[in-house]
Amino acid sequence: MSSPTFILHDSVNDPDAELWFVEPAGFTALPFGALLPEPGSQAAEELRSAAAPFLDAAPDEMARQQFIAHFASGQQLLGALCEVGTVHCSIGLHRDDVKEPGASDGQPLLSLFTLSWRDTMVAPRGVTAARAVTAGEGHVHVEYLELPCGPATISETVSTPSADSGLPQQPLLQVRAHLPHPDCKRLVVLVLSTTAVARREEYRAILHQLAETVSFDDPIGTGTDRGTASAVDRLPSER
């Protein structure tokens, strides 16, 4: 196996960044700024221009309205994520290459990765990491780790949306990594969500690898101040 290739995202040069990580192959980041522009701004006009070809290509007015409704729902979801401290969100699309008797090869698997900040009580980082998985949310398969960025916990939850939520009644697996910040006042929560519950081990491995790349210190020396988040995209080499 040859060494992996890394592509640096423009955000690594952000002087206000305070967190760096490697995003695995198969994930596409959603640009919050472009998808949630201020009304009347240049970004809002650019979004309308980008959406125009899709609306023009719709076969009829009903299809156009459905596109607008789905897009608006997506914006509401992103807005709700931002309100709870989410600073990065990406969609994962992978081919199911796990060989099982009677299973179809190559089925697409979808997932959602989010990175969020949470304020915490001032406490040692190991204590904060442990508290994060004892909040009564049904965390299972709890693992305590010492990562390059410090102490952390990884856990899993499985839940099914309520009948009146309007969401498909499918079990949702969420694998979480809780990484306290060195200031001992907050932590970063990495969440990988998918309805492919049978692939929990594979998704846990993805999040575990991702958590190992998190750094609270600039790994390439491009900035020194504090801010939100910075991603480094990774493309795997040949296997």
PDB file of C-alpha atoms in Angstrom:
ATOM      1  CA  MET A   1       0.000   0.000   0.000  1.00  0.00           C
ATOM      2  CA  SER A   2       1.449   3.351  -1.021  1.00  0.00           C
ATOM      3  CA  SER A   3       1.260   6.478   1.109  1.00  0.00           C
ATOM      4  CA  PRO A   4      -2.052   8.379   1.049  1.00  0.00           C
ATOM      5  CA  THR A   5      -2.381  11.665  -0.813  1.00  0.00           C
ATOM      6  CA  PHE A   6      -3.713  14.744   0.992  1.00  0.00           C
ATOM      7  CA  ILE A   7      -5.369  17.777  -0.587  1.00  0.00           C
ATOM      8  CA  LEU A   8      -5.329  20.947   1.483  1.00  0.00           C
ATOM      9  CA  HIS A   9      -8.613  22.807   1.642  1.00  0.00           C
ATOM     10  CA  ASP A  10      -8.490  26.609   1.362  1.00  0.00           C
ATOM     11  CA  SER A  11      -9.745  26.836   4.940  1.00  0.00           C
ATOM     12  CA  VAL A  12      -6.369  25.689   6.290  1.00  0.00           C
ATOM     13  CA  ASN A  13      -5.168  29.242   5.585  1.00  0.00           C
ATOM     14  CA  ASP A  14      -7.950  30.787   7.679  1.00  0.00           C
ATOM     15  CA  PRO A  15      -6.180  32.806  10.415  1.00  0.00           C
ATOM     16  CA  ASP A  16      -9.204  32.342  12.690  1.00  0.00           C
ATOM     17  CA  ALA A  17      -9.293  28.541  12.478  1.00  0.00           C
ATOM     18  CA  GLU A  18      -8.956  26.622  15.751  1.00  0.00           C
ATOM     19  CA  LEU A  19      -9.538  23.047  14.642  1.00  0.00           C
ATOM     20  CA  TRP A  20      -8.029  20.921  11.884  1.00  0.00           C
ATOM     21  CA  PHE A  21      -9.009  17.432  10.716  1.00  0.00           C
ATOM     22  CA  VAL A  22      -8.791  15.106   7.728  1.00  0.00           C
ATOM     23  CA  GLU A  23     -12.058  14.355   5.963  1.00  0.00           C
ATOM     24  CA  PRO A  24     -12.109  10.793   4.553  1.00  0.00           C
ATOM     25  CA  ALA A  25     -12.692   9.979   0.910  1.00  0.00           C
ATOM     26  CA  GLY A  26     -16.327   9.710  -0.141  1.00  0.00           C
ATOM     27  CA  PHE A  27     -17.543  12.771   1.792  1.00  0.00           C
ATOM     28  CA  THR A  28     -18.701  16.035   0.207  1.00  0.00           C
ATOM     29  CA  ALA A  29     -18.792  19.109   2.428  1.00  0.00           C
ATOM     30  CA  LEU A  30     -21.894  21.301   2.376  1.00  0.00           C
ATOM     31  CA  PRO A  31     -20.983  25.006   2.137  1.00  0.00           C
ATOM     32  CA  PHE A  32     -23.001  26.673   4.879  1.00  0.00           C
ATOM     33  CA  GLY A  33     -22.223  30.185   3.634  1.00  0.00           C
ATOM     34  CA  ALA A  34     -23.410  29.500   0.097  1.00  0.00           C
ATOM     35  CA  LEU A  35     -26.516  27.520   1.078  1.00  0.00           C
ATOM     36  CA  LEU A  36     -27.600  29.837   3.919  1.00  0.00           C
ATOM     37  CA  PRO A  37     -26.913  33.325   2.548  1.00  0.00           C
ATOM     38  CA  GLU A  38     -28.177  36.544   4.084  1.00  0.00           C
ATOM     39  CA  PRO A  39     -31.317  37.792   2.278  1.00  0.00           C
ATOM     40  CA  GLY A  40     -30.468  40.403  -0.312  1.00  0.00           C
ATOM     41  CA  SER A  41     -26.756  39.604  -0.252  1.00  0.00           C
ATOM     42  CA  GLN A  42     -24.526  38.841  -3.205  1.00  0.00           C
ATOM     43  CA  ALA A  43     -24.347  35.239  -1.970  1.00  0.00           C
ATOM     44  CA  ALA A  44     -28.152  35.007  -2.144  1.00  0.00           C
ATOM     45  CA  GLU A  45     -28.112  36.220  -5.735  1.00  0.00           C
ATOM     46  CA  GLU A  46     -25.412  33.691  -6.613  1.00  0.00           C
ATOM     47  CA  LEU A  47     -27.500  30.922  -5.074  1.00  0.00           C
ATOM     48  CA  ARG A  48     -30.526  31.933  -7.145  1.00  0.00           C
ATOM     49  CA  SER A  49     -28.373  31.943 -10.285  1.00  0.00           C
ATOM     50  CA  ALA A  50     -27.006  28.491  -9.459  1.00  0.00           C
ATOM     51  CA  ALA A  51     -30.493  27.074  -8.893  1.00  0.00           C
ATOM     52  CA  ALA A  52     -32.000  28.648 -12.020  1.00  0.00           C
ATOM     53  CA  PRO A  53     -30.844  25.907 -14.467  1.00  0.00           C
ATOM     54  CA  PHE A  54     -32.455  23.220 -12.306  1.00  0.00           C
ATOM     55  CA  LEU A  55     -35.735  25.126 -12.160  1.00  0.00           C
ATOM     56  CA  ASP A  56     -35.661  25.813 -15.900  1.00  0.00           C
ATOM     57  CA  ALA A  57     -35.076  22.127 -16.620  1.00  0.00           C
ATOM     58  CA  ALA A  58     -38.104  21.023 -14.579  1.00  0.00           C
ATOM     59  CA  PRO A  59     -40.778  19.453 -16.811  1.00  0.00           C
ATOM     60  CA  ASP A  60     -43.661  21.366 -15.203  1.00  0.00           C
ATOM     61  CA  GLU A  61     -44.612  23.757 -12.415  1.00  0.00           C
ATOM     62  CA  MET A  62     -45.319  20.934  -9.956  1.00  0.00           C
ATOM     63  CA  ALA A  63     -41.789  19.597 -10.373  1.00  0.00           C
ATOM     64  CA  ARG A  64     -40.396  23.097  -9.852  1.00  0.00           C
ATOM     65  CA  GLN A  65     -42.370  23.541  -6.648  1.00  0.00           C
ATOM     66  CA  GLN A  66     -41.226  20.142  -5.383  1.00  0.00           C
ATOM     67  CA  PHE A  67     -37.603  21.094  -6.042  1.00  0.00           C
ATOM     68  CA  ILE A  68     -38.074  24.372  -4.162  1.00  0.00           C
ATOM     69  CA  ALA A  69     -39.770  22.595  -1.249  1.00  0.00           C
ATOM     70  CA  HIS A  70     -37.012  19.984  -0.949  1.00  0.00           C
ATOM     71  CA  PHE A  71     -34.327  22.653  -1.157  1.00  0.00           C
ATOM     72  CA  ALA A  72     -36.060  24.728   1.514  1.00  0.00           C
ATOM     73  CA  SER A  73     -36.262  21.672   3.779  1.00  0.00           C
ATOM     74  CA  GLY A  74     -32.541  21.161   3.345  1.00  0.00           C
ATOM     75  CA  GLN A  75     -31.885  24.780   4.269  1.00  0.00           C
ATOM     76  CA  GLN A  76     -34.024  24.402   7.393  1.00  0.00           C
ATOM     77  CA  LEU A  77     -32.001  21.352   8.414  1.00  0.00           C
ATOM     78  CA  LEU A  78     -28.700  23.174   7.932  1.00  0.00           C
ATOM     79  CA  GLY A  79     -30.051  26.186   9.805  1.00  0.00           C
ATOM     80  CA  ALA A  80     -31.076  23.982  12.730  1.00  0.00           C
ATOM     81  CA  LEU A  81     -27.610  22.404  12.792  1.00  0.00           C
ATOM     82  CA  CYS A  82     -25.972  25.844  12.878  1.00  0.00           C
ATOM     83  CA  GLU A  83     -28.163  26.883  15.803  1.00  0.00           C
ATOM     84  CA  VAL A  84     -26.822  24.025  17.936  1.00  0.00           C
ATOM     85  CA  GLY A  85     -23.174  24.774  17.222  1.00  0.00           C
ATOM     86  CA  THR A  86     -22.491  22.762  14.071  1.00  0.00           C
ATOM     87  CA  VAL A  87     -19.669  24.294  12.031  1.00  0.00           C
ATOM     88  CA  HIS A  88     -19.083  21.543   9.468  1.00  0.00           C
ATOM     89  CA  CYS A  89     -21.395  19.126   7.691  1.00  0.00           C
ATOM     90  CA  SER A  90     -20.752  16.693   4.865  1.00  0.00           C
ATOM     91  CA  ILE A  91     -22.609  13.927   3.045  1.00  0.00           C
ATOM     92  CA  GLY A  92     -20.971  10.541   2.651  1.00  0.00           C
ATOM     93  CA  LEU A  93     -21.613   8.212  -0.278  1.00  0.00           C
ATOM     94  CA  HIS A  94     -19.856   4.859  -0.279  1.00  0.00           C
ATOM     95  CA  ARG A  95     -20.229   1.527  -2.006  1.00  0.00           C
ATOM     96  CA  ASP A  96     -21.144  -1.371   0.251  1.00  0.00           C
ATOM     97  CA  ASP A  97     -18.270  -3.751  -0.415  1.00  0.00           C
ATOM     98  CA  VAL A  98     -18.809  -6.044   2.571  1.00  0.00           C
ATOM     99  CA  LYS A  99     -19.297  -9.567   1.260  1.00  0.00           C
ATOM    100  CA  GLU A 100     -22.275 -11.351   2.816  1.00  0.00           C
ATOM    101  CA  PRO A 101     -24.210 -14.421   1.624  1.00  0.00           C
ATOM    102  CA  GLY A 102     -27.327 -13.437  -0.301  1.00  0.00           C
ATOM    103  CA  ALA A 103     -26.524  -9.725  -0.272  1.00  0.00           C
ATOM    104  CA  SER A 104     -26.256  -7.600  -3.400  1.00  0.00           C
ATOM    105  CA  ASP A 105     -22.817  -6.195  -4.099  1.00  0.00           C
ATOM    106  CA  GLY A 106     -22.136  -2.505  -4.444  1.00  0.00           C
ATOM    107  CA  GLN A 107     -25.252  -1.019  -2.869  1.00  0.00           C
ATOM    108  CA  PRO A 108     -24.819   2.730  -2.178  1.00  0.00           C
ATOM    109  CA  LEU A 109     -24.621   3.720   1.479  1.00  0.00           C
ATOM    110  CA  LEU A 110     -25.444   7.257   2.605  1.00  0.00           C
ATOM    111  CA  SER A 111     -24.246   8.976   5.766  1.00  0.00           C
ATOM    112  CA  LEU A 112     -24.086  12.431   7.303  1.00  0.00           C
ATOM    113  CA  PHE A 113     -21.031  13.736   9.145  1.00  0.00           C
ATOM    114  CA  THR A 114     -21.237  16.771  11.428  1.00  0.00           C
ATOM    115  CA  LEU A 115     -18.757  18.578  13.634  1.00  0.00           C
ATOM    116  CA  SER A 116     -20.147  20.727  16.436  1.00  0.00           C
ATOM    117  CA  TRP A 117     -18.937  22.730  19.424  1.00  0.00           C
ATOM    118  CA  ARG A 118     -20.506  22.279  22.875  1.00  0.00           C
ATOM    119  CA  ASP A 119     -19.894  24.439  25.928  1.00  0.00           C
ATOM    120  CA  THR A 120     -19.116  22.434  29.069  1.00  0.00           C
ATOM    121  CA  MET A 121     -18.473  22.921  32.755  1.00  0.00           C
ATOM    122  CA  VAL A 122     -14.832  23.667  33.538  1.00  0.00           C
ATOM    123  CA  ALA A 123     -13.247  20.309  34.337  1.00  0.00           C
ATOM    124  CA  PRO A 124     -10.251  18.158  33.420  1.00  0.00           C
ATOM    125  CA  ARG A 125     -10.511  16.974  29.835  1.00  0.00           C
ATOM    126  CA  GLY A 126     -10.746  13.299  30.785  1.00  0.00           C
ATOM    127  CA  VAL A 127     -13.684  14.037  33.086  1.00  0.00           C
ATOM    128  CA  THR A 128     -15.475  16.007  30.358  1.00  0.00           C
ATOM    129  CA  ALA A 129     -14.993  13.179  27.870  1.00  0.00           C
ATOM    130  CA  ALA A 130     -16.451  10.673  30.343  1.00  0.00           C
ATOM    131  CA  ARG A 131     -19.408  12.912  31.225  1.00  0.00           C
ATOM    132  CA  ALA A 132     -20.326  13.239  27.551  1.00  0.00           C
ATOM    133  CA  VAL A 133     -21.368   9.584  27.371  1.00  0.00           C
ATOM    134  CA  THR A 134     -23.214   9.434  30.685  1.00  0.00           C
ATOM    135  CA  ALA A 135     -25.906  11.984  29.859  1.00  0.00           C
ATOM    136  CA  GLY A 136     -28.679   9.401  29.630  1.00  0.00           C
ATOM    137  CA  GLU A 137     -28.927   9.340  25.820  1.00  0.00           C
ATOM    138  CA  GLY A 138     -28.565   5.580  25.508  1.00  0.00           C
ATOM    139  CA  HIS A 139     -24.879   5.513  24.619  1.00  0.00           C
ATOM    140  CA  VAL A 140     -23.566   2.000  24.014  1.00  0.00           C
ATOM    141  CA  HIS A 141     -20.237   0.486  22.948  1.00  0.00           C
ATOM    142  CA  VAL A 142     -18.462   3.244  24.859  1.00  0.00           C
ATOM    143  CA  GLU A 143     -14.703   3.476  24.361  1.00  0.00           C
ATOM    144  CA  TYR A 144     -12.275   5.767  26.171  1.00  0.00           C
ATOM    145  CA  LEU A 145      -9.250   6.799  24.097  1.00  0.00           C
ATOM    146  CA  GLU A 146      -6.086   8.815  24.302  1.00  0.00           C
ATOM    147  CA  LEU A 147      -5.837  10.453  20.886  1.00  0.00           C
ATOM    148  CA  PRO A 148      -3.073  12.732  19.570  1.00  0.00           C
ATOM    149  CA  CYS A 149      -5.310  15.715  20.446  1.00  0.00           C
ATOM    150  CA  GLY A 150      -6.028  14.428  23.975  1.00  0.00           C
ATOM    151  CA  PRO A 151      -8.572  12.266  25.817  1.00  0.00           C
ATOM    152  CA  ALA A 152     -11.762  11.306  24.019  1.00  0.00           C
ATOM    153  CA  THR A 153     -14.720   8.959  24.118  1.00  0.00           C
ATOM    154  CA  ILE A 154     -16.468   7.186  21.248  1.00  0.00           C
ATOM    155  CA  SER A 155     -19.984   5.838  21.606  1.00  0.00           C
ATOM    156  CA  GLU A 156     -23.018   4.754  19.604  1.00  0.00           C
ATOM    157  CA  THR A 157     -26.752   5.294  19.761  1.00  0.00           C
ATOM    158  CA  VAL A 158     -29.559   3.788  17.689  1.00  0.00           C
ATOM    159  CA  SER A 159     -32.943   5.500  17.535  1.00  0.00           C
ATOM    160  CA  THR A 160     -36.065   5.508  15.387  1.00  0.00           C
ATOM    161  CA  PRO A 161     -37.886   8.756  14.465  1.00  0.00           C
ATOM    162  CA  SER A 162     -41.274   9.261  16.068  1.00  0.00           C
ATOM    163  CA  ALA A 163     -44.326   8.443  13.981  1.00  0.00           C
ATOM    164  CA  ASP A 164     -45.367  12.124  13.761  1.00  0.00           C
ATOM    165  CA  SER A 165     -41.932  13.387  12.711  1.00  0.00           C
ATOM    166  CA  GLY A 166     -42.601  12.897   9.006  1.00  0.00           C
ATOM    167  CA  LEU A 167     -39.325  10.993   8.686  1.00  0.00           C
ATOM    168  CA  PRO A 168     -38.950   7.410   7.442  1.00  0.00           C
ATOM    169  CA  GLN A 169     -39.399   4.904  10.255  1.00  0.00           C
ATOM    170  CA  GLN A 170     -35.914   3.473   9.895  1.00  0.00           C
ATOM    171  CA  PRO A 171     -33.441   2.943  12.733  1.00  0.00           C
ATOM    172  CA  LEU A 172     -30.721   5.594  12.711  1.00  0.00           C
ATOM    173  CA  LEU A 173     -27.208   4.746  13.849  1.00  0.00           C
ATOM    174  CA  GLN A 174     -25.142   7.622  15.219  1.00  0.00           C
ATOM    175  CA  VAL A 175     -21.498   7.120  16.102  1.00  0.00           C
ATOM    176  CA  ARG A 176     -20.112   9.961  18.215  1.00  0.00           C
ATOM    177  CA  ALA A 177     -16.638  11.069  19.216  1.00  0.00           C
ATOM    178  CA  HIS A 178     -16.319  13.565  22.084  1.00  0.00           C
ATOM    179  CA  LEU A 179     -13.057  15.523  22.117  1.00  0.00           C
ATOM    180  CA  PRO A 180     -12.592  18.109  24.914  1.00  0.00           C
ATOM    181  CA  HIS A 181     -10.729  21.284  23.972  1.00  0.00           C
ATOM    182  CA  PRO A 182      -7.496  22.125  25.824  1.00  0.00           C
ATOM    183  CA  ASP A 183      -9.173  25.179  27.402  1.00  0.00           C
ATOM    184  CA  CYS A 184     -11.324  22.704  29.423  1.00  0.00           C
ATOM    185  CA  LYS A 185     -14.451  24.797  28.750  1.00  0.00           C
ATOM    186  CA  ARG A 186     -15.907  23.072  25.669  1.00  0.00           C
ATOM    187  CA  LEU A 187     -15.650  20.028  23.498  1.00  0.00           C
ATOM    188  CA  VAL A 188     -15.953  19.048  19.868  1.00  0.00           C
ATOM    189  CA  VAL A 189     -18.535  16.421  18.974  1.00  0.00           C
ATOM    190  CA  LEU A 190     -18.045  14.447  15.776  1.00  0.00           C
ATOM    191  CA  VAL A 191     -21.173  12.573  14.681  1.00  0.00           C
ATOM    192  CA  LEU A 192     -21.501  10.097  11.832  1.00  0.00           C
ATOM    193  CA  SER A 193     -25.143   9.195  11.147  1.00  0.00           C
ATOM    194  CA  THR A 194     -26.534   6.523   8.830  1.00  0.00           C
ATOM    195  CA  THR A 195     -29.496   4.187   8.423  1.00  0.00           C
ATOM    196  CA  ALA A 196     -27.072   1.398   7.440  1.00  0.00           C
ATOM    197  CA  VAL A 197     -27.135   0.010  10.976  1.00  0.00           C
ATOM    198  CA  ALA A 198     -25.687  -3.315   9.847  1.00  0.00           C
ATOM    199  CA  ARG A 199     -22.466  -1.508   8.944  1.00  0.00           C
ATOM    200  CA  ARG A 200     -21.900  -0.089  12.429  1.00  0.00           C
ATOM    201  CA  GLU A 201     -18.391  -1.519  12.692  1.00  0.00           C
ATOM    202  CA  GLU A 202     -17.335   0.010   9.391  1.00  0.00           C
ATOM    203  CA  TYR A 203     -18.781   3.432  10.220  1.00  0.00           C
ATOM    204  CA  ARG A 204     -17.255   3.330  13.684  1.00  0.00           C
ATOM    205  CA  ALA A 205     -13.886   2.637  12.085  1.00  0.00           C
ATOM    206  CA  ILE A 206     -14.329   5.654   9.797  1.00  0.00           C
ATOM    207  CA  LEU A 207     -15.135   7.957  12.716  1.00  0.00           C
ATOM    208  CA  HIS A 208     -12.297   6.512  14.790  1.00  0.00           C
ATOM    209  CA  GLN A 209      -9.820   7.266  12.008  1.00  0.00           C
ATOM    210  CA  LEU A 210     -11.265  10.741  11.545  1.00  0.00           C
ATOM    211  CA  ALA A 211     -11.034  11.527  15.272  1.00  0.00           C
ATOM    212  CA  GLU A 212      -7.381  10.513  15.275  1.00  0.00           C
ATOM    213  CA  THR A 213      -6.637  13.287  12.762  1.00  0.00           C
ATOM    214  CA  VAL A 214      -8.201  16.105  14.820  1.00  0.00           C
ATOM    215  CA  SER A 215      -5.743  18.735  15.995  1.00  0.00           C
ATOM    216  CA  PHE A 216      -6.320  21.809  18.134  1.00  0.00           C
ATOM    217  CA  ASP A 217      -2.931  23.142  17.027  1.00  0.00           C
ATOM    218  CA  ASP A 218      -2.158  24.250  13.501  1.00  0.00           C
ATOM    219  CA  PRO A 219      -0.487  21.146  12.007  1.00  0.00           C
ATOM    220  CA  ILE A 220       1.122  22.996   9.093  1.00  0.00           C
ATOM    221  CA  GLY A 221       1.865  26.374  10.664  1.00  0.00           C
ATOM    222  CA  THR A 222      -0.495  28.509   8.568  1.00  0.00           C
ATOM    223  CA  GLY A 223      -2.212  30.401  11.357  1.00  0.00           C
ATOM    224  CA  THR A 224      -2.080  31.180  15.055  1.00  0.00           C
ATOM    225  CA  ASP A 225      -5.417  32.692  16.054  1.00  0.00           C
ATOM    226  CA  ARG A 226      -8.709  31.074  17.014  1.00  0.00           C
ATOM    227  CA  GLY A 227     -11.978  30.625  15.135  1.00  0.00           C
ATOM    228  CA  THR A 228     -14.274  27.893  13.894  1.00  0.00           C
ATOM    229  CA  ALA A 229     -13.051  24.928  11.884  1.00  0.00           C
ATOM    230  CA  SER A 230     -10.723  23.988   9.075  1.00  0.00           C
ATOM    231  CA  ALA A 231     -10.820  20.829   6.994  1.00  0.00           C
ATOM    232  CA  VAL A 232      -8.108  18.990   5.126  1.00  0.00           C
ATOM    233  CA  ASP A 233      -9.542  16.699   2.479  1.00  0.00           C
ATOM    234  CA  ARG A 234      -7.963  13.298   2.006  1.00  0.00           C
ATOM    235  CA  LEU A 235      -7.923  11.224  -1.147  1.00  0.00           C
ATOM    236  CA  PRO A 236      -6.862   7.604  -0.626  1.00  0.00           C
ATOM    237  CA  SER A 237      -4.180   6.124  -2.827  1.00  0.00           C
ATOM    238  CA  GLU A 238      -4.580   2.792  -4.570  1.00  0.00           C
ATOM    239  CA  ARG A 239      -5.277  -0.117  -2.254  1.00  0.00           C
TER     240      ARG A 239
END
